[in-house]
Amino acid sequence: MIPPDLERWRLVLGAPAEPCTGALGGEGAERDAALDWLYGRDPDLARRGVRRGAGGSGRARPGGDRTGGDGPSQLTTVDWLDSVHRLFPKETIERLERDAVERYEIHEIVTDPAVLERIEPDAALLRAVLRTKHLMNPEVLALARRIVEAVVRELVERLATEVRQAFHGTRSRRPSRVRNSRNFDFHGTIRANLAHYRPDERRLYIERPRFVSRTRRHIEQWQLILLVDQSGSMAGSVIHSAVTAACLWGLPGLKTHLVAFDTAVADLTADVTDPVELLMKVQLGGGTDIARAVAYGAGLVQNPRRTIVALVTDFYEGGDPGRLVREVRRLVQQGTHVLGLAALDEDANPDYDRVMAGRLAAEGAHVGAMTPGRLAEFVAERIGR
């Protein structure tokens, strides 16, 4: 039996480490087989001269033994999934499932009913469902919907709290007699009590705490028009846009629109209250005509100076770049707040066309990446002015 520390190193380094670590046995060998089933298909192994050994192992055998050929593993996806749920902790299972779907595109994870019944819903699987649902028959699609519902429910619960906080009320500069910790004016209190600072004690004594009032929002009707690129790379942003729109829907003083686009434009506003149904209608992939979507959004604007157009895209324009710049310029010149979001998700770490994004920023658009909570704050700040 290998000590636990050596077993971990053996799992990391593969079979060539066995002369130093010793051979795996029992559950350790099963973990190694489960890891090889997934990571043994990495194309980088061939570049490094490592072949798949017997049983589908993706790691070289000790002593250079690479017998067994390159035949496929006898382990099925269902067997593998059962193994990883038995052998690994939850956080490792989530990583393995995510790599299986996103890195190695093992579509059985989301198209095989037997697998879908066992799998744990998470954001990576939701993205995979959205990318592959066109491959699913009705039975599989019904099972996949369980993943969509579970992940969306969790997102709505979390984002709804952020949205409520953003729209609860904004602090103004006016002083208030209402002594509430939420309205405590930290900087104002420091300034007002500097005379009571004791250098010898390095303490500031507060004799006159200061508080500020809060102004109510939603006084006048505003529009938020979310234009969401549904190309394959934007899956995470599509999901968060749908959930964010659902959380913003029905807030006093705010009318929300949700429009998805590729080379065509689909107005999904009627489905905003049911983000699960909305996401099941989204078709990821295809080309991108951003200018057409912006032109459609411009047609929805009722009061330009009380409208926010949020364009969620990677800015890789497959249509007419010049038209896109002109459409954004026209919106900005009429007083519309234009947001160009290269990502709208929890990571806000996008890959996008910086040249096009720079051209739109030069026309007056606010360009960047945001979490859904930050978008809610941006909207709330504009409405509260």
Short mmCIF file of C-alpha atoms in Angstrom, two decimals:
data_model
loop_
_atom_site.label_atom_id
_atom_site.label_comp_id
_atom_site.label_asym_id
_atom_site.label_seq_id
_atom_site.Cartn_x
_atom_site.Cartn_y
_atom_site.Cartn_z
CA MET A 1 0.00 0.00 0.00
CA ILE A 2 1.47 3.36 -1.07
CA PRO A 3 1.37 6.16 1.54
CA PRO A 4 -1.29 8.81 0.69
CA ASP A 5 1.25 11.50 -0.22
CA LEU A 6 3.06 9.19 -2.64
CA GLU A 7 -0.25 8.02 -4.09
CA ARG A 8 -1.16 11.61 -4.93
CA TRP A 9 2.19 12.14 -6.66
CA ARG A 10 1.74 8.87 -8.57
CA LEU A 11 -1.70 10.04 -9.76
CA VAL A 12 -0.22 13.38 -10.85
CA LEU A 13 2.89 12.01 -12.58
CA GLY A 14 1.49 8.82 -14.06
CA ALA A 15 2.96 5.34 -14.44
CA PRO A 16 6.57 6.49 -15.09
CA ALA A 17 6.75 7.54 -11.43
CA GLU A 18 6.07 4.02 -10.13
CA PRO A 19 9.76 3.09 -9.63
CA CYS A 20 9.90 5.91 -7.08
CA THR A 21 6.39 5.84 -5.64
CA GLY A 22 5.43 2.21 -5.94
CA ALA A 23 2.49 0.73 -7.84
CA LEU A 24 -1.09 1.72 -7.17
CA GLY A 25 -3.61 -0.71 -5.84
CA GLY A 26 -7.25 -0.80 -4.82
CA GLU A 27 -9.04 2.54 -5.10
CA GLY A 28 -5.82 4.25 -6.13
CA ALA A 29 -5.66 2.13 -9.27
CA GLU A 30 -9.34 2.85 -9.93
CA ARG A 31 -8.73 6.59 -9.61
CA ASP A 32 -5.83 6.30 -12.04
CA ALA A 33 -8.00 4.44 -14.55
CA ALA A 34 -10.76 7.06 -14.26
CA LEU A 35 -8.27 9.90 -14.80
CA ASP A 36 -6.69 8.07 -17.76
CA TRP A 37 -10.11 7.52 -19.35
CA LEU A 38 -10.56 11.28 -19.51
CA TYR A 39 -7.12 12.84 -19.76
CA GLY A 40 -5.59 10.01 -21.78
CA ARG A 41 -7.37 11.41 -24.84
CA ASP A 42 -5.43 14.68 -24.64
CA PRO A 43 -3.83 15.25 -28.09
CA ASP A 44 -0.76 16.71 -26.38
CA LEU A 45 0.20 13.17 -25.29
CA ALA A 46 0.91 12.14 -28.89
CA ARG A 47 3.13 15.20 -29.39
CA ARG A 48 5.17 14.13 -26.38
CA GLY A 49 5.41 10.54 -27.61
CA VAL A 50 3.11 9.07 -24.97
CA ARG A 51 0.68 6.46 -26.25
CA ARG A 52 -2.40 5.03 -24.62
CA GLY A 53 -1.56 1.77 -22.98
CA ALA A 54 -3.66 -1.26 -22.16
CA GLY A 55 -7.08 -0.46 -20.79
CA GLY A 56 -7.03 2.99 -22.35
CA SER A 57 -4.31 4.45 -20.12
CA GLY A 58 -2.99 7.75 -21.38
CA ARG A 59 0.29 7.48 -19.51
CA ALA A 60 3.47 5.64 -20.42
CA ARG A 61 4.10 2.41 -18.57
CA PRO A 62 7.25 1.98 -16.45
CA GLY A 63 10.29 0.79 -18.34
CA GLY A 64 8.88 2.09 -21.61
CA ASP A 65 6.27 -0.68 -21.89
CA ARG A 66 3.61 0.68 -24.20
CA THR A 67 1.99 -2.55 -25.24
CA GLY A 68 -1.72 -2.80 -25.72
CA GLY A 69 -2.03 -0.46 -28.69
CA ASP A 70 -4.29 2.53 -29.07
CA GLY A 71 -7.62 0.74 -28.84
CA PRO A 72 -10.55 2.45 -27.14
CA SER A 73 -11.19 1.97 -23.44
CA GLN A 74 -13.85 -0.54 -22.50
CA LEU A 75 -15.11 1.88 -19.86
CA THR A 76 -18.37 3.57 -20.88
CA THR A 77 -19.32 7.13 -20.00
CA VAL A 78 -21.88 5.85 -17.49
CA ASP A 79 -19.28 3.58 -15.86
CA TRP A 80 -16.79 6.43 -15.71
CA LEU A 81 -19.33 8.78 -14.16
CA ASP A 82 -20.25 6.21 -11.52
CA SER A 83 -16.56 5.72 -10.74
CA VAL A 84 -15.70 9.40 -10.29
CA HIS A 85 -18.73 9.96 -8.04
CA ARG A 86 -17.56 7.07 -5.87
CA LEU A 87 -13.83 7.82 -5.88
CA PHE A 88 -13.43 11.61 -5.76
CA PRO A 89 -14.62 14.53 -3.57
CA LYS A 90 -17.33 16.86 -4.86
CA GLU A 91 -15.03 19.66 -6.06
CA THR A 92 -12.94 17.16 -8.04
CA ILE A 93 -16.05 15.60 -9.57
CA GLU A 94 -17.19 19.02 -10.76
CA ARG A 95 -13.80 19.67 -12.38
CA LEU A 96 -13.74 16.26 -14.09
CA GLU A 97 -17.27 16.68 -15.44
CA ARG A 98 -16.48 20.20 -16.64
CA ASP A 99 -13.33 19.02 -18.46
CA ALA A 100 -15.22 16.10 -20.01
CA VAL A 101 -17.82 18.44 -21.45
CA GLU A 102 -15.85 21.57 -22.30
CA ARG A 103 -12.30 20.38 -22.92
CA TYR A 104 -12.89 17.01 -24.56
CA GLU A 105 -16.46 17.56 -25.83
CA ILE A 106 -17.75 14.19 -24.63
CA HIS A 107 -21.31 14.88 -25.68
CA GLU A 108 -22.65 11.70 -24.09
CA ILE A 109 -22.46 13.60 -20.82
CA VAL A 110 -25.45 15.68 -21.92
CA THR A 111 -27.06 13.54 -24.62
CA ASP A 112 -27.19 10.10 -22.99
CA PRO A 113 -30.29 9.64 -20.77
CA ALA A 114 -28.45 7.21 -18.48
CA VAL A 115 -25.75 9.83 -17.85
CA LEU A 116 -28.15 12.74 -17.43
CA GLU A 117 -30.03 10.89 -14.71
CA ARG A 118 -26.83 10.62 -12.64
CA ILE A 119 -25.06 13.89 -13.29
CA GLU A 120 -24.95 16.82 -10.86
CA PRO A 121 -26.27 20.06 -12.42
CA ASP A 122 -23.80 22.93 -12.61
CA ALA A 123 -23.01 25.92 -14.81
CA ALA A 124 -20.62 24.00 -17.09
CA LEU A 125 -23.27 21.38 -17.81
CA LEU A 126 -25.84 24.08 -18.46
CA ARG A 127 -23.56 25.60 -21.08
CA ALA A 128 -23.07 22.16 -22.60
CA VAL A 129 -26.83 21.57 -22.73
CA LEU A 130 -27.36 24.86 -24.54
CA ARG A 131 -24.66 23.96 -27.08
CA THR A 132 -25.91 20.43 -27.77
CA LYS A 133 -29.69 20.49 -27.24
CA HIS A 134 -30.25 20.47 -30.98
CA LEU A 135 -28.78 16.93 -30.93
CA MET A 136 -31.25 15.68 -28.33
CA ASN A 137 -34.41 13.70 -28.88
CA PRO A 138 -37.50 14.69 -26.81
CA GLU A 139 -36.73 12.18 -24.03
CA VAL A 140 -33.18 13.44 -23.57
CA LEU A 141 -34.30 17.06 -23.86
CA ALA A 142 -36.74 16.54 -20.98
CA LEU A 143 -33.92 15.21 -18.80
CA ALA A 144 -31.61 18.03 -19.87
CA ARG A 145 -34.25 20.53 -18.82
CA ARG A 146 -33.69 19.35 -15.24
CA ILE A 147 -30.13 20.69 -15.45
CA VAL A 148 -31.34 24.00 -16.86
CA GLU A 149 -33.99 24.39 -14.15
CA ALA A 150 -31.65 23.53 -11.28
CA VAL A 151 -28.85 25.89 -12.33
CA VAL A 152 -31.20 28.73 -13.26
CA ARG A 153 -33.02 28.42 -9.92
CA GLU A 154 -29.72 28.79 -8.05
CA LEU A 155 -28.66 31.75 -10.20
CA VAL A 156 -32.01 33.52 -9.77
CA GLU A 157 -31.87 33.13 -5.99
CA ARG A 158 -28.40 34.64 -5.86
CA LEU A 159 -28.81 37.40 -8.44
CA ALA A 160 -32.23 38.48 -7.17
CA THR A 161 -30.56 39.45 -3.89
CA GLU A 162 -27.92 41.51 -5.70
CA VAL A 163 -30.56 43.25 -7.80
CA ARG A 164 -32.71 44.08 -4.77
CA GLN A 165 -29.70 45.55 -2.99
CA ALA A 166 -28.80 47.67 -6.02
CA PHE A 167 -32.33 49.05 -6.34
CA HIS A 168 -33.05 49.49 -2.64
CA GLY A 169 -32.09 53.15 -2.73
CA THR A 170 -29.05 55.26 -3.36
CA ARG A 171 -27.38 57.42 -0.77
CA SER A 172 -27.48 61.15 -1.37
CA ARG A 173 -25.21 63.88 -0.01
CA ARG A 174 -27.96 65.36 2.14
CA PRO A 175 -27.60 64.80 5.91
CA SER A 176 -30.24 62.80 7.71
CA ARG A 177 -31.53 62.66 11.29
CA VAL A 178 -32.37 58.98 10.84
CA ARG A 179 -29.58 57.15 12.63
CA ASN A 180 -29.32 53.93 10.69
CA SER A 181 -26.07 51.95 10.37
CA ARG A 182 -26.79 51.41 6.67
CA ASN A 183 -26.79 55.20 6.16
CA PHE A 184 -23.68 55.90 8.25
CA ASP A 185 -21.46 58.50 6.55
CA PHE A 186 -17.97 57.26 7.36
CA HIS A 187 -15.94 59.96 5.62
CA GLY A 188 -18.24 62.77 6.78
CA THR A 189 -18.00 61.54 10.36
CA ILE A 190 -14.20 61.49 10.22
CA ARG A 191 -14.05 65.04 8.87
CA ALA A 192 -16.54 66.36 11.44
CA ASN A 193 -14.62 64.88 14.40
CA LEU A 194 -10.97 65.44 13.50
CA ALA A 195 -10.70 67.92 16.40
CA HIS A 196 -11.22 65.02 18.79
CA TYR A 197 -8.27 62.96 17.58
CA ARG A 198 -5.88 61.95 20.44
CA PRO A 199 -2.37 61.45 18.99
CA ASP A 200 -1.05 59.92 22.20
CA GLU A 201 -3.78 57.25 22.09
CA ARG A 202 -3.98 57.11 18.31
CA ARG A 203 -7.75 57.23 18.61
CA LEU A 204 -10.49 59.40 17.15
CA TYR A 205 -13.39 60.06 19.51
CA ILE A 206 -16.74 60.46 17.78
CA GLU A 207 -18.97 63.11 19.28
CA ARG A 208 -21.01 63.91 16.20
CA PRO A 209 -21.73 60.88 14.00
CA ARG A 210 -23.08 61.81 10.60
CA PHE A 211 -25.66 60.03 8.48
CA VAL A 212 -26.96 60.58 4.98
CA SER A 213 -30.43 60.22 3.51
CA ARG A 214 -31.47 57.89 0.74
CA THR A 215 -33.31 58.88 -2.36
CA ARG A 216 -35.98 56.71 -3.91
CA ARG A 217 -35.51 55.42 -7.41
CA HIS A 218 -37.88 54.54 -10.22
CA ILE A 219 -39.45 58.01 -10.34
CA GLU A 220 -39.70 58.02 -14.12
CA GLN A 221 -39.99 55.21 -16.64
CA TRP A 222 -36.70 53.88 -18.00
CA GLN A 223 -35.91 51.21 -20.57
CA LEU A 224 -33.18 48.60 -20.41
CA ILE A 225 -32.61 46.89 -23.76
CA LEU A 226 -30.34 43.85 -23.49
CA LEU A 227 -28.93 42.77 -26.86
CA VAL A 228 -27.23 39.41 -26.36
CA ASP A 229 -24.89 37.71 -28.80
CA GLN A 230 -25.77 34.00 -28.90
CA SER A 231 -22.63 32.83 -30.67
CA GLY A 232 -21.06 29.76 -29.08
CA SER A 233 -18.36 31.63 -27.17
CA MET A 234 -20.96 33.75 -25.36
CA ALA A 235 -22.82 30.90 -23.63
CA GLY A 236 -22.07 32.11 -20.11
CA SER A 237 -23.18 35.65 -20.92
CA VAL A 238 -26.40 34.38 -22.53
CA ILE A 239 -27.27 32.47 -19.37
CA HIS A 240 -26.58 35.41 -17.06
CA SER A 241 -28.36 37.85 -19.36
CA ALA A 242 -31.51 35.74 -19.26
CA VAL A 243 -31.40 35.42 -15.48
CA THR A 244 -30.56 39.11 -14.98
CA ALA A 245 -33.45 40.17 -17.21
CA ALA A 246 -35.79 37.95 -15.18
CA CYS A 247 -34.60 39.55 -11.94
CA LEU A 248 -35.04 43.08 -13.34
CA TRP A 249 -38.44 42.34 -14.83
CA GLY A 250 -41.30 44.11 -13.11
CA LEU A 251 -39.19 46.55 -11.09
CA PRO A 252 -41.09 49.86 -10.77
CA GLY A 253 -39.99 52.41 -13.32
CA LEU A 254 -38.00 49.97 -15.48
CA LYS A 255 -39.10 48.28 -18.68
CA THR A 256 -36.76 45.45 -19.69
CA HIS A 257 -36.28 43.97 -23.15
CA LEU A 258 -34.18 40.93 -24.04
CA VAL A 259 -33.08 40.38 -27.63
CA ALA A 260 -30.85 37.50 -28.78
CA PHE A 261 -29.01 37.64 -32.07
CA ASP A 262 -26.61 35.89 -34.43
CA THR A 263 -27.10 36.71 -38.10
CA ALA A 264 -30.82 37.05 -37.28
CA VAL A 265 -32.54 38.83 -34.41
CA ALA A 266 -34.99 37.18 -31.98
CA ASP A 267 -36.93 39.31 -29.50
CA LEU A 268 -37.35 37.10 -26.41
CA THR A 269 -38.92 39.72 -24.17
CA ALA A 270 -42.17 37.74 -23.93
CA ASP A 271 -40.25 34.88 -22.26
CA VAL A 272 -38.24 36.97 -19.80
CA THR A 273 -40.34 35.89 -16.82
CA ASP A 274 -39.43 32.24 -17.52
CA PRO A 275 -35.64 32.12 -18.02
CA VAL A 276 -35.69 28.33 -18.28
CA GLU A 277 -38.05 28.42 -21.26
CA LEU A 278 -36.09 31.31 -22.71
CA LEU A 279 -32.78 29.43 -22.55
CA MET A 280 -34.35 26.35 -24.11
CA LYS A 281 -35.22 28.53 -27.12
CA VAL A 282 -31.73 29.98 -27.52
CA GLN A 283 -29.66 28.49 -30.35
CA LEU A 284 -25.94 28.97 -29.69
CA GLY A 285 -23.54 29.18 -32.60
CA GLY A 286 -23.69 30.55 -36.12
CA GLY A 287 -22.56 33.88 -37.49
CA THR A 288 -22.84 37.30 -35.92
CA ASP A 289 -24.43 40.49 -37.26
CA ILE A 290 -24.08 42.91 -34.37
CA ALA A 291 -25.09 45.97 -36.41
CA ARG A 292 -28.45 44.43 -37.26
CA ALA A 293 -29.12 43.76 -33.57
CA VAL A 294 -28.18 47.31 -32.56
CA ALA A 295 -30.46 48.70 -35.28
CA TYR A 296 -33.30 46.55 -33.96
CA GLY A 297 -32.63 47.73 -30.41
CA ALA A 298 -32.63 51.35 -31.57
CA GLY A 299 -36.13 50.78 -32.93
CA LEU A 300 -37.32 49.84 -29.42
CA VAL A 301 -36.14 53.09 -27.84
CA GLN A 302 -39.02 55.27 -26.63
CA ASN A 303 -37.24 58.00 -24.69
CA PRO A 304 -33.55 58.11 -25.70
CA ARG A 305 -32.37 59.94 -22.58
CA ARG A 306 -34.06 57.39 -20.34
CA THR A 307 -32.84 54.29 -22.14
CA ILE A 308 -29.88 52.00 -21.55
CA VAL A 309 -28.86 49.75 -24.42
CA ALA A 310 -26.59 46.98 -23.15
CA LEU A 311 -24.86 45.16 -26.00
CA VAL A 312 -23.45 41.85 -24.73
CA THR A 313 -21.02 40.53 -27.36
CA ASP A 314 -17.41 39.67 -28.11
CA PHE A 315 -17.43 42.47 -30.75
CA TYR A 316 -16.31 40.15 -33.56
CA GLU A 317 -18.56 41.64 -36.23
CA GLY A 318 -19.52 39.26 -39.03
CA GLY A 319 -21.66 41.90 -40.72
CA ASP A 320 -20.82 45.49 -41.62
CA PRO A 321 -18.37 47.03 -39.09
CA GLY A 322 -18.98 50.53 -40.44
CA ARG A 323 -22.71 50.17 -39.94
CA LEU A 324 -22.19 48.98 -36.37
CA VAL A 325 -20.13 52.08 -35.55
CA ARG A 326 -22.75 54.33 -37.16
CA GLU A 327 -25.62 52.71 -35.24
CA VAL A 328 -23.81 53.14 -31.91
CA ARG A 329 -22.89 56.72 -32.77
CA ARG A 330 -26.52 57.51 -33.56
CA LEU A 331 -27.69 56.09 -30.23
CA VAL A 332 -25.07 58.02 -28.24
CA GLN A 333 -25.79 61.28 -30.07
CA GLN A 334 -29.48 61.06 -29.23
CA GLY A 335 -28.64 60.70 -25.54
CA THR A 336 -29.00 56.96 -25.06
CA HIS A 337 -26.68 55.26 -22.58
CA VAL A 338 -24.85 52.55 -24.54
CA LEU A 339 -23.05 49.75 -22.70
CA GLY A 340 -20.77 47.42 -24.65
CA LEU A 341 -20.23 44.36 -22.46
CA ALA A 342 -17.63 41.86 -23.60
CA ALA A 343 -18.87 39.56 -20.84
CA LEU A 344 -21.82 39.46 -18.46
CA ASP A 345 -21.11 36.66 -16.04
CA GLU A 346 -19.49 35.87 -12.71
CA ASP A 347 -15.94 35.88 -14.08
CA ALA A 348 -16.15 39.05 -16.25
CA ASN A 349 -12.94 37.87 -17.90
CA PRO A 350 -13.64 38.18 -21.63
CA ASP A 351 -11.93 37.43 -24.93
CA TYR A 352 -13.06 40.04 -27.44
CA ASP A 353 -12.15 42.15 -30.48
CA ARG A 354 -10.35 45.05 -28.83
CA VAL A 355 -10.12 47.05 -32.05
CA MET A 356 -13.88 47.13 -32.57
CA ALA A 357 -14.49 47.68 -28.86
CA GLY A 358 -12.13 50.66 -29.02
CA ARG A 359 -13.98 52.12 -32.01
CA LEU A 360 -17.29 51.92 -30.13
CA ALA A 361 -15.74 53.44 -27.01
CA ALA A 362 -14.48 56.32 -29.15
CA GLU A 363 -18.09 56.95 -30.19
CA GLY A 364 -19.15 57.31 -26.55
CA ALA A 365 -20.16 53.78 -25.57
CA HIS A 366 -19.13 52.49 -22.14
CA VAL A 367 -17.13 49.34 -22.95
CA GLY A 368 -15.96 46.71 -20.52
CA ALA A 369 -17.11 43.57 -18.73
CA MET A 370 -19.46 43.27 -15.79
CA THR A 371 -20.93 40.84 -13.35
CA PRO A 372 -24.75 40.82 -13.32
CA GLY A 373 -24.73 42.56 -9.96
CA ARG A 374 -22.58 45.38 -11.31
CA LEU A 375 -24.94 45.81 -14.28
CA ALA A 376 -27.85 46.13 -11.84
CA GLU A 377 -25.89 48.78 -9.94
CA PHE A 378 -25.16 50.66 -13.17
CA VAL A 379 -28.85 50.67 -14.13
CA ALA A 380 -29.89 51.67 -10.62
CA GLU A 381 -27.42 54.57 -10.53
CA ARG A 382 -28.68 55.93 -13.85
CA ILE A 383 -32.31 55.65 -12.82
CA GLY A 384 -31.61 57.25 -9.44
CA ARG A 385 -30.10 60.42 -10.91
#
